[in-house]
Coordinates of C-alpha atoms in Angstrom, one line a residue:
Chain H
X1 CA 71.6 123.4 110.7
X2 CA 73.6 125.0 113.6
X3 CA 72.0 125.1 117.0
X4 CA 72.3 128.0 119.3
X5 CA 75.7 129.8 119.8
X6 CA 77.0 128.1 116.7
X7 CA 77.5 124.8 118.6
X8 CA 77.0 121.7 116.5
X9 CA 75.2 119.0 118.3
X10 CA 76.5 115.4 117.9
X11 CA 73.4 114.3 115.9
X12 CA 73.9 117.3 113.6
X13 CA 77.5 116.3 113.0
X14 CA 76.7 112.6 112.4
X15 CA 74.0 113.6 110.0
X16 CA 76.8 115.2 107.8
X17 CA 78.5 111.8 107.4
X18 CA 77.8 109.2 104.8
X19 CA 76.7 105.8 106.1
X20 CA 75.6 102.6 104.4
X21 CA 73.3 101.4 107.1
X22 CA 73.0 97.7 107.9
X23 CA 69.8 96.8 109.4
X24 CA 71.8 94.3 111.6
X25 CA 73.7 95.9 114.5
X26 CA 77.4 95.2 114.5
X27 CA 77.6 96.0 118.1
X28 CA 75.3 94.7 120.7
X29 CA 75.3 95.5 124.4
X30 CA 73.9 93.5 127.3
X31 CA 71.2 95.5 128.9
X32 CA 71.4 93.8 132.2
X33 CA 75.2 94.2 132.7
X34 CA 75.0 97.8 131.5
X35 CA 72.1 98.8 133.8
X36 CA 73.9 97.4 136.8
X37 CA 77.2 99.0 135.8
X38 CA 78.3 101.7 138.1
X39 CA 80.9 103.3 135.9
X40 CA 79.4 103.4 132.4
X41 CA 82.7 104.6 130.8
X42 CA 81.3 103.9 127.4
X43 CA 79.2 107.1 127.6
X44 CA 82.4 109.1 127.6
X45 CA 84.5 107.0 125.5
X46 CA 82.2 106.9 122.5
X47 CA 83.0 109.9 120.2
X48 CA 79.7 109.5 118.4
X49 CA 77.7 109.4 121.6
X50 CA 76.1 106.2 120.7
X51 CA 75.7 105.2 124.4
X52 CA 73.3 107.2 126.6
X53 CA 71.9 106.6 130.0
X54 CA 68.2 107.4 130.0
X55 CA 65.6 106.6 132.8
X56 CA 68.1 104.2 134.5
X57 CA 68.7 102.3 131.3
X58 CA 71.6 102.4 128.9
X59 CA 70.5 102.9 125.4
X60 CA 72.8 102.1 122.5
X61 CA 72.2 103.1 118.9
X62 CA 74.7 101.6 116.3
X63 CA 73.6 103.9 113.4
X64 CA 76.1 106.8 114.2
X65 CA 79.0 104.5 115.0
X66 CA 82.4 105.6 113.7
X67 CA 83.8 102.1 114.2
X68 CA 86.7 103.4 116.3
X69 CA 86.7 100.6 118.8
X70 CA 86.8 102.8 122.0
X71 CA 83.8 101.2 123.6
X72 CA 85.3 97.7 123.0
X73 CA 88.4 98.4 125.0
X74 CA 86.9 100.7 127.7
X75 CA 84.1 98.4 128.9
X76 CA 85.4 96.7 132.1
X77 CA 82.4 94.3 132.2
X78 CA 82.6 92.5 129.0
X79 CA 79.1 93.7 128.1
X80 CA 79.9 94.7 124.5
X81 CA 79.9 92.3 121.6
X82 CA 81.9 94.1 119.1
X83 CA 82.5 93.4 115.4
X84 CA 83.0 95.6 112.4
X85 CA 79.9 96.0 110.2
X86 CA 79.6 93.5 107.4
X87 CA 81.7 94.4 104.3
X88 CA 80.7 97.6 102.6
X89 CA 78.4 98.7 105.4
X90 CA 78.8 101.3 108.1
X91 CA 80.6 104.6 108.0
X92 CA 81.8 105.6 104.6
X93 CA 84.2 108.6 104.9
X94 CA 84.4 110.9 101.9
X95 CA 87.3 113.0 103.3
X96 CA 89.0 111.1 106.2
Chain Y
X1 CA 89.4 77.6 94.9
X2 CA 92.4 79.7 93.7
X3 CA 95.3 79.7 96.0
X4 CA 97.1 82.9 96.6
X5 CA 100.8 83.5 97.4
X6 CA 99.8 86.2 99.8
X7 CA 96.6 87.6 101.3
X8 CA 96.7 91.2 102.7
X9 CA 94.0 92.3 105.1
X10 CA 93.4 95.9 105.0
X11 CA 93.8 98.6 102.3
X12 CA 95.4 101.3 104.4
X13 CA 99.1 102.5 103.8
X14 CA 100.5 99.3 105.5
X15 CA 98.4 96.9 103.6
X16 CA 98.8 98.7 100.2
X17 CA 102.5 99.0 100.6
X18 CA 103.0 95.4 101.2
X19 CA 100.5 94.2 98.5
X20 CA 102.2 96.6 96.1
X21 CA 105.8 95.3 96.6
X22 CA 104.7 91.7 96.4
X23 CA 102.6 92.1 93.3
X24 CA 105.4 94.0 91.6
X25 CA 107.7 91.1 92.5
X26 CA 105.3 88.7 90.7
X27 CA 103.5 87.2 93.6
X28 CA 99.8 86.3 93.3
X29 CA 98.3 88.8 95.8
X30 CA 94.8 89.4 97.0
X31 CA 94.0 92.4 99.3
X32 CA 90.8 92.6 101.3
X33 CA 89.3 95.9 102.3
X34 CA 86.2 96.0 104.4
X35 CA 85.1 99.5 103.3
X36 CA 83.2 100.1 100.2
X37 CA 86.5 101.4 98.8
X38 CA 90.0 101.7 100.3
X39 CA 90.0 104.8 102.6
X40 CA 86.2 104.6 103.4
X41 CA 87.0 103.6 107.0
X42 CA 90.1 105.6 107.6
X43 CA 90.9 109.0 109.0
X44 CA 93.9 110.7 110.4
X45 CA 95.0 114.2 111.4
X46 CA 96.1 115.0 108.0
X47 CA 99.8 115.1 107.3
X48 CA 102.6 112.6 106.8
X49 CA 106.3 112.5 105.9
X50 CA 107.1 111.5 102.4
X51 CA 110.5 109.6 102.2
X52 CA 109.1 106.1 102.7
X53 CA 106.4 106.5 100.1
X54 CA 109.0 108.1 97.8
X55 CA 111.0 105.0 98.0
X56 CA 108.0 102.8 97.2
X57 CA 106.6 105.0 94.5
X58 CA 109.2 107.6 93.3
X59 CA 107.9 111.1 93.0
X60 CA 104.5 110.0 94.1
X61 CA 103.4 113.7 94.7
X62 CA 103.1 114.1 90.9
X63 CA 100.1 111.6 90.8
X64 CA 98.9 111.2 94.5
X65 CA 96.0 113.3 95.6
X66 CA 98.1 115.7 97.7
X67 CA 96.1 118.5 99.2
X68 CA 99.1 120.7 100.1
X69 CA 102.8 120.5 101.1
X70 CA 103.6 121.3 104.6
X71 CA 105.8 124.4 104.6
X72 CA 104.7 125.9 107.9
X73 CA 104.7 124.2 111.2
X74 CA 103.3 126.0 114.3
X75 CA 103.3 124.7 117.8
X76 CA 101.0 126.6 119.9
X77 CA 100.7 126.5 123.7
X78 CA 97.0 127.3 124.5
X79 CA 96.2 128.9 127.8
X80 CA 93.0 130.1 129.3
X81 CA 93.3 133.7 128.2
X82 CA 95.7 133.3 125.3
X83 CA 98.5 131.5 123.7
X84 CA 102.2 131.3 123.0
X85 CA 103.4 129.9 119.6
X86 CA 106.4 128.8 117.8
X87 CA 106.0 129.5 114.1
X88 CA 108.4 127.7 111.7
X89 CA 108.5 128.2 107.9
X90 CA 110.8 126.6 105.5
X91 CA 111.3 127.6 101.8
X92 CA 113.1 124.4 101.4
X93 CA 110.0 122.3 102.2
X94 CA 108.2 123.9 99.2
X95 CA 110.3 122.1 96.6
X96 CA 110.6 118.4 95.6
X97 CA 111.2 116.1 97.3
X98 CA 109.2 118.2 99.9
X99 CA 108.9 116.8 103.5
X100 CA 105.4 116.9 104.8
X101 CA 102.3 116.1 102.8
X102 CA 98.8 117.0 103.7
X103 CA 96.3 114.4 102.4
X104 CA 92.8 113.2 103.0
X105 CA 92.6 109.5 103.6
X106 CA 89.4 108.6 101.6
X107 CA 91.2 109.9 98.5
X108 CA 94.8 108.9 99.4
X109 CA 94.1 105.3 100.4
X110 CA 92.0 104.9 97.2
X111 CA 94.8 106.1 95.2
X112 CA 97.3 103.7 96.9
X113 CA 94.8 100.8 96.2
X114 CA 94.7 101.8 92.6
X115 CA 98.5 101.5 92.4
X116 CA 98.2 98.0 94.0
X117 CA 95.8 96.9 91.3
X118 CA 98.1 98.4 88.6
X119 CA 101.0 96.3 90.1
X120 CA 98.9 93.2 89.5
X121 CA 97.2 92.4 92.7
X122 CA 93.5 91.9 93.2
X123 CA 91.8 94.4 95.5
X124 CA 88.6 93.1 97.0
X125 CA 86.7 96.0 98.6
X126 CA 83.6 95.7 100.6
X127 CA 84.8 92.3 102.0
X128 CA 85.2 91.8 105.7
X129 CA 87.7 89.1 106.7
X130 CA 86.0 87.2 109.5
X131 CA 88.5 84.7 110.5
X132 CA 91.8 83.1 109.9
X133 CA 92.5 79.5 108.5
X134 CA 94.9 77.4 110.4
X135 CA 96.7 74.4 109.3
X136 CA 99.2 72.4 111.5
X137 CA 99.1 75.3 114.0
X138 CA 100.0 77.9 111.3
X139 CA 97.9 80.6 109.7
X140 CA 97.0 79.2 106.2
X141 CA 94.7 81.8 104.8
X142 CA 91.5 83.7 105.7
X143 CA 87.8 83.2 105.8
X144 CA 85.2 85.7 104.5
X145 CA 81.8 84.5 105.6
X146 CA 81.8 80.8 104.8
X147 CA 84.2 81.3 101.9
X148 CA 87.8 80.1 102.5
X149 CA 90.8 81.8 100.9
X150 CA 94.0 79.8 101.4
X151 CA 97.5 81.4 101.0
X152 CA 101.1 80.8 101.8
X153 CA 101.1 84.0 104.0
X154 CA 98.7 86.5 105.5
X155 CA 99.7 90.1 106.1
X156 CA 97.6 91.7 108.8
X157 CA 97.2 95.4 108.1
X158 CA 93.7 95.5 109.6
X159 CA 94.3 98.6 111.8
X160 CA 94.5 99.5 115.5
X161 CA 91.6 97.2 116.5
X162 CA 93.1 94.2 114.7
X163 CA 90.8 91.4 115.7
X164 CA 92.7 89.1 113.4
X165 CA 96.2 89.7 115.1
X166 CA 94.3 88.5 118.3
X167 CA 93.0 85.5 116.6
X168 CA 96.6 84.8 115.3
X169 CA 97.8 84.8 118.9
X170 CA 100.1 87.8 118.2
X171 CA 98.5 90.4 120.5
X172 CA 95.9 90.9 123.2
X173 CA 93.6 93.9 123.3
X174 CA 95.3 97.4 123.6
X175 CA 94.6 99.2 126.9
X176 CA 92.8 102.6 127.1
X177 CA 95.9 104.1 128.8
X178 CA 98.0 103.2 125.7
X179 CA 95.5 104.8 123.3
X180 CA 94.7 108.2 122.1
X181 CA 91.3 108.9 120.7
X182 CA 91.4 111.2 117.6
X183 CA 88.3 113.2 116.6
X184 CA 88.2 115.5 113.7
X185 CA 86.0 117.8 111.6
X186 CA 86.7 118.7 108.0
X187 CA 85.6 122.2 107.5
X188 CA 85.1 123.7 104.1
X189 CA 86.4 127.2 103.3
X190 CA 87.3 128.8 99.9
X191 CA 90.8 128.2 98.8
X192 CA 91.7 131.9 98.8
X193 CA 90.3 132.4 102.3
X194 CA 92.5 129.5 103.6
X195 CA 95.6 131.0 101.8
X196 CA 95.0 134.5 103.3
X197 CA 94.3 133.2 106.8
X198 CA 97.2 131.0 107.0
X199 CA 99.7 133.1 105.0
X200 CA 100.2 130.5 102.3
X201 CA 100.7 130.7 98.5
X202 CA 100.0 128.1 95.8
X203 CA 100.3 124.6 97.2
X204 CA 102.0 125.5 100.6
X205 CA 100.3 124.2 103.6
X206 CA 100.3 124.7 107.4
X207 CA 100.4 122.1 110.1
X208 CA 99.5 123.5 113.5
X209 CA 99.7 121.6 116.7
X210 CA 98.1 122.8 120.0
X211 CA 98.9 121.8 123.6
X212 CA 97.1 122.9 126.7
X213 CA 93.5 124.0 127.4
X214 CA 92.2 122.4 124.2
X215 CA 92.4 119.0 126.0
X216 CA 91.5 120.6 129.4
X217 CA 94.9 119.6 130.5
X218 CA 94.6 115.9 129.6
X219 CA 97.5 114.2 127.8
X220 CA 97.1 114.9 124.1
X221 CA 96.7 117.9 121.9
X222 CA 94.9 119.7 119.1
X223 CA 95.7 119.9 115.4
X224 CA 94.8 122.0 112.5
X225 CA 95.9 121.1 108.9
X226 CA 95.1 123.2 105.7
X227 CA 93.7 121.2 102.9
X228 CA 93.1 122.6 99.4
X229 CA 89.5 123.8 100.1
X230 CA 89.0 122.7 103.7
X231 CA 90.6 122.6 107.1
X232 CA 91.2 119.4 109.2
X233 CA 90.6 120.4 112.8
X234 CA 90.7 117.9 115.7
X235 CA 91.8 116.6 119.0
X236 CA 93.8 113.7 120.1
X237 CA 93.2 112.8 123.8
X238 CA 94.4 109.8 125.9
X239 CA 91.4 107.6 126.1
X240 CA 91.9 106.4 129.8
X241 CA 92.3 109.9 131.1
X242 CA 89.3 111.2 129.0
X243 CA 86.9 108.6 130.5
X244 CA 88.4 109.0 134.1
X245 CA 87.7 112.7 133.8
X246 CA 84.2 112.0 132.5
X247 CA 84.7 114.2 129.6
X248 CA 83.8 113.5 125.9
X249 CA 86.0 114.2 123.0
X250 CA 83.0 115.5 121.0
X251 CA 82.3 118.2 123.6
X252 CA 86.0 119.2 123.9
X253 CA 86.1 119.5 120.1
X254 CA 83.2 122.0 120.2
X255 CA 85.0 123.9 123.0
X256 CA 88.2 123.9 120.9
X257 CA 86.3 125.3 117.9
X258 CA 85.1 128.2 120.1
X259 CA 88.5 129.1 121.5
X260 CA 89.3 132.6 120.1
X261 CA 92.5 131.3 118.4
X262 CA 90.6 128.8 116.5
X263 CA 87.1 130.5 115.9
X264 CA 88.6 133.2 113.8
X265 CA 90.5 130.6 111.7
X266 CA 87.5 128.6 110.9
X267 CA 84.9 131.4 110.7
X268 CA 82.5 131.2 107.8
X269 CA 83.5 127.5 107.4
X270 CA 81.0 124.6 106.9
X271 CA 81.6 121.3 108.6
X272 CA 81.3 118.5 106.1
X273 CA 82.4 115.5 108.0
X274 CA 83.0 114.3 111.6
X275 CA 85.3 111.4 112.1
X276 CA 87.1 109.5 114.9
X277 CA 89.8 106.8 115.3
X278 CA 92.0 105.3 117.9
X279 CA 95.8 105.8 117.9
X280 CA 98.2 103.3 119.7
X281 CA 100.6 105.6 121.5
X282 CA 102.8 103.6 123.8
X283 CA 105.4 102.5 121.3
X284 CA 107.6 99.6 122.1
X285 CA 105.9 99.1 125.4
X286 CA 102.6 97.9 123.6
X287 CA 104.1 96.4 120.5
X288 CA 102.8 92.9 120.1
X289 CA 104.6 89.8 118.7
X290 CA 105.2 90.7 115.0
X291 CA 105.3 87.2 113.4
X292 CA 103.9 83.8 113.7
X293 CA 103.9 80.8 111.3
X294 CA 102.1 82.1 108.2
X295 CA 101.3 85.6 109.3
X296 CA 102.9 89.1 109.9
X297 CA 101.3 92.1 111.5
X298 CA 102.0 95.6 110.3
X299 CA 101.2 99.3 110.9
X300 CA 98.6 100.4 113.6
X301 CA 97.7 96.7 114.1
X302 CA 101.2 96.3 115.4
X303 CA 101.2 99.7 117.2
X304 CA 104.1 100.8 115.0
X305 CA 103.6 104.5 115.6
X306 CA 105.9 107.2 116.8
X307 CA 104.7 110.0 119.1
X308 CA 107.4 112.3 120.4
X309 CA 105.3 115.1 121.5
X310 CA 106.4 117.2 118.6
X311 CA 105.4 114.7 116.0
X312 CA 103.0 111.9 115.6
X313 CA 104.1 109.7 112.9
X314 CA 102.1 106.7 111.8
X315 CA 101.7 106.4 108.0
X316 CA 105.4 106.5 107.3
X317 CA 105.8 103.7 109.8
X318 CA 102.9 101.8 108.3
X319 CA 104.4 102.0 104.8
X320 CA 107.9 101.0 106.0
X321 CA 106.4 98.0 108.0
X322 CA 104.3 96.9 105.0
X323 CA 107.4 96.9 102.8
X324 CA 109.4 95.0 105.3
X325 CA 106.6 92.5 105.6
X326 CA 106.6 92.2 101.8
X327 CA 110.3 91.6 101.6
X328 CA 110.0 89.0 104.4
X329 CA 107.2 87.2 102.3
X330 CA 109.4 87.4 99.2
X331 CA 112.3 85.8 100.9
X332 CA 110.1 83.2 102.5
X333 CA 108.7 82.3 99.2
X334 CA 112.1 81.9 97.8
X335 CA 112.9 79.3 100.5
X336 CA 109.3 78.1 100.5
X337 CA 109.5 78.4 104.3
X338 CA 106.7 80.3 106.0
X339 CA 107.4 79.1 109.5
X340 CA 107.6 81.4 112.4
X341 CA 111.3 81.1 112.3
X342 CA 111.6 82.1 108.7
X343 CA 109.2 85.0 109.2
X344 CA 111.2 86.3 112.2
X345 CA 113.2 88.0 109.4
X346 CA 110.5 90.7 109.5
X347 CA 111.5 91.9 113.0
X348 CA 115.1 92.0 111.9
X349 CA 114.3 94.1 108.9
X350 CA 112.3 96.6 111.0
X351 CA 115.3 96.7 113.5
X352 CA 117.6 97.7 110.5
X353 CA 115.1 100.4 109.4
X354 CA 114.1 103.6 111.1
X355 CA 110.9 101.9 112.3
X356 CA 112.2 100.0 115.4
X357 CA 115.3 102.3 115.6
X358 CA 113.1 105.5 116.1
X359 CA 110.8 103.6 118.5
X360 CA 113.8 102.6 120.4
X361 CA 115.4 106.2 120.4
X362 CA 112.0 107.6 121.7
X363 CA 111.1 104.7 124.0
X364 CA 110.9 107.1 126.9
X365 CA 108.5 109.5 125.2
X366 CA 105.2 107.8 125.8
X367 CA 105.7 107.7 129.6
X368 CA 107.2 111.2 129.6
X369 CA 104.1 112.5 127.7
X370 CA 101.8 111.3 130.4
X371 CA 103.1 114.1 132.6
X372 CA 100.0 116.3 133.2
X373 CA 102.2 119.4 133.8
X374 CA 102.9 119.5 130.1
X375 CA 99.3 120.2 129.4
X376 CA 98.0 121.9 132.5
X377 CA 100.9 123.9 133.7
X378 CA 103.5 124.9 131.1
X379 CA 101.1 126.5 128.5
X380 CA 99.7 128.7 131.4
X381 CA 103.2 129.5 132.6
X382 CA 104.4 130.5 129.1
X383 CA 101.3 132.7 128.7
X384 CA 101.9 134.4 132.1
X385 CA 105.6 135.0 131.6
X386 CA 105.1 136.6 128.1
X387 CA 102.0 138.6 129.2
X388 CA 104.1 140.1 132.1
X389 CA 107.0 140.9 129.8
X390 CA 104.8 142.5 127.1
X391 CA 102.5 144.3 129.6
X392 CA 103.0 147.8 130.7
X393 CA 101.2 148.7 134.0
X394 CA 102.7 152.1 134.7
X395 CA 105.0 150.7 137.4
X396 CA 108.8 150.5 137.0
X397 CA 109.8 147.5 135.1
X398 CA 111.5 144.5 136.6
X399 CA 114.2 142.7 135.0
X400 CA 113.0 139.8 132.7
X401 CA 114.7 137.1 134.7
X402 CA 113.1 138.5 137.8
X403 CA 109.7 138.4 136.2
X404 CA 110.3 134.7 135.2
X405 CA 111.4 133.7 138.6
X406 CA 108.5 135.3 140.3
X407 CA 105.9 133.7 138.1
X408 CA 107.6 130.3 138.4
X409 CA 107.7 130.7 142.1
X410 CA 104.0 131.5 142.2
X411 CA 102.8 128.6 140.0
X412 CA 105.4 125.8 140.7
X413 CA 109.0 125.4 141.8
X414 CA 112.3 125.6 139.9
X415 CA 113.1 122.2 141.1
X416 CA 110.1 120.5 139.4
X417 CA 110.8 122.4 136.2
X418 CA 114.4 121.2 136.2
X419 CA 113.2 117.7 136.9
X420 CA 110.7 117.8 134.0
X421 CA 113.4 119.2 131.7
X422 CA 115.7 116.5 132.7
X423 CA 113.2 113.9 131.9
X424 CA 112.5 115.6 128.6
X425 CA 116.1 115.5 127.7
X426 CA 116.1 111.7 128.1
X427 CA 112.7 111.1 126.6
X428 CA 112.4 113.3 123.5

């Protein structure tokens, strides 16, 4: 499970968590605003690294979201439509 | 549609405490929790102080899923090449009524919600409240999907991101500079290994706080709590600074795990969960309006959290605010007056309790704790001083004071240290 040097990669960590995935994304981002954004603070703010900048485009995957709300308050451009997942869906901590 | 006396949004400590008090007093209470069960969405570092919960549920530790009692507090200043720690143990903290309790939220919140049900309230889990109902400018209930649930009062205990408090006109969004991001791993280890490594017996537990390189000098710190069969290890970092420095909490947590002080404590452990949460840390400066017609806001949603640098206390404040909100609701019910004026009693009750008194006593702490020297300089300074004192290099020794003076002169100035100490005296 562990990668080299005993470092756990974020996707390995998120794979340990229990989620009840909703097919419908609770967070949506505006591709146009994000691609034009010169700061992209979301990349650093998201503890689950749901935001990534690849080939000049921002990609966002809601599946690993921990619902902390960091991206919601860090985005200076109003590019993020943020809601909690529907009742019962999303992260389901077993320890917390 | 059944009308409820009170609707509580959120099954954390604040929501459960308020629902419990109101239901026990005979009110018809409905509590909504968006998680599959209460606790499913919640995480914390791991420890809290017990007096308030003991008032709500006397001797709660006999039935609550307590992992361990905090009998050992360690404050560790982490430097690049080592650390300097203060290690406090109390035999008095091992006996009832104890002092600090280490708990895991998925179990603890679930237990609290069970108490709420036993008190006679309805707990509706897996239900996300989407909106508030308004009547004559006052909050008059909640909406879940298309379904409306009217009530005399709504207690907002929906956590730090409280979208509903915003809809009620009580607050605006919290700013990244006022927030800390907490990230944590729960790492499983055998019980005996934990007790040996942390010098504990039976149900004793350790709460260890770290300041310094673990946050790369950013405002915040690290924490390690001993559960029964696992460790809660994590970081708390000011969100604004984190992003400005282009650092990720997830990377810093990996770095922290590989610091020699930590790696030997978690060795052989298996990570079983990774979690994150925001913490409102600017105290009174960010506290929203607490009451409006038909609604009150409690706990993290109201930024009722105390951070003094030595302690970060949220759950205790959440429970106290939940209880005060419940008392306000009961008095309002008596008068049948749920207007903003009547509900302003809530703030008065919080002023009479430790909640707003502590936040007032430590009102200077949040600004003081933004001083980067606390995280960048002082842990290194302590390390260098003690290293010089303990080291033998074959040369004639200098007096201890001389050593301290020389190191301070090299790294900073006496004046700035005195100035920081002066500020600390006032702030914490």
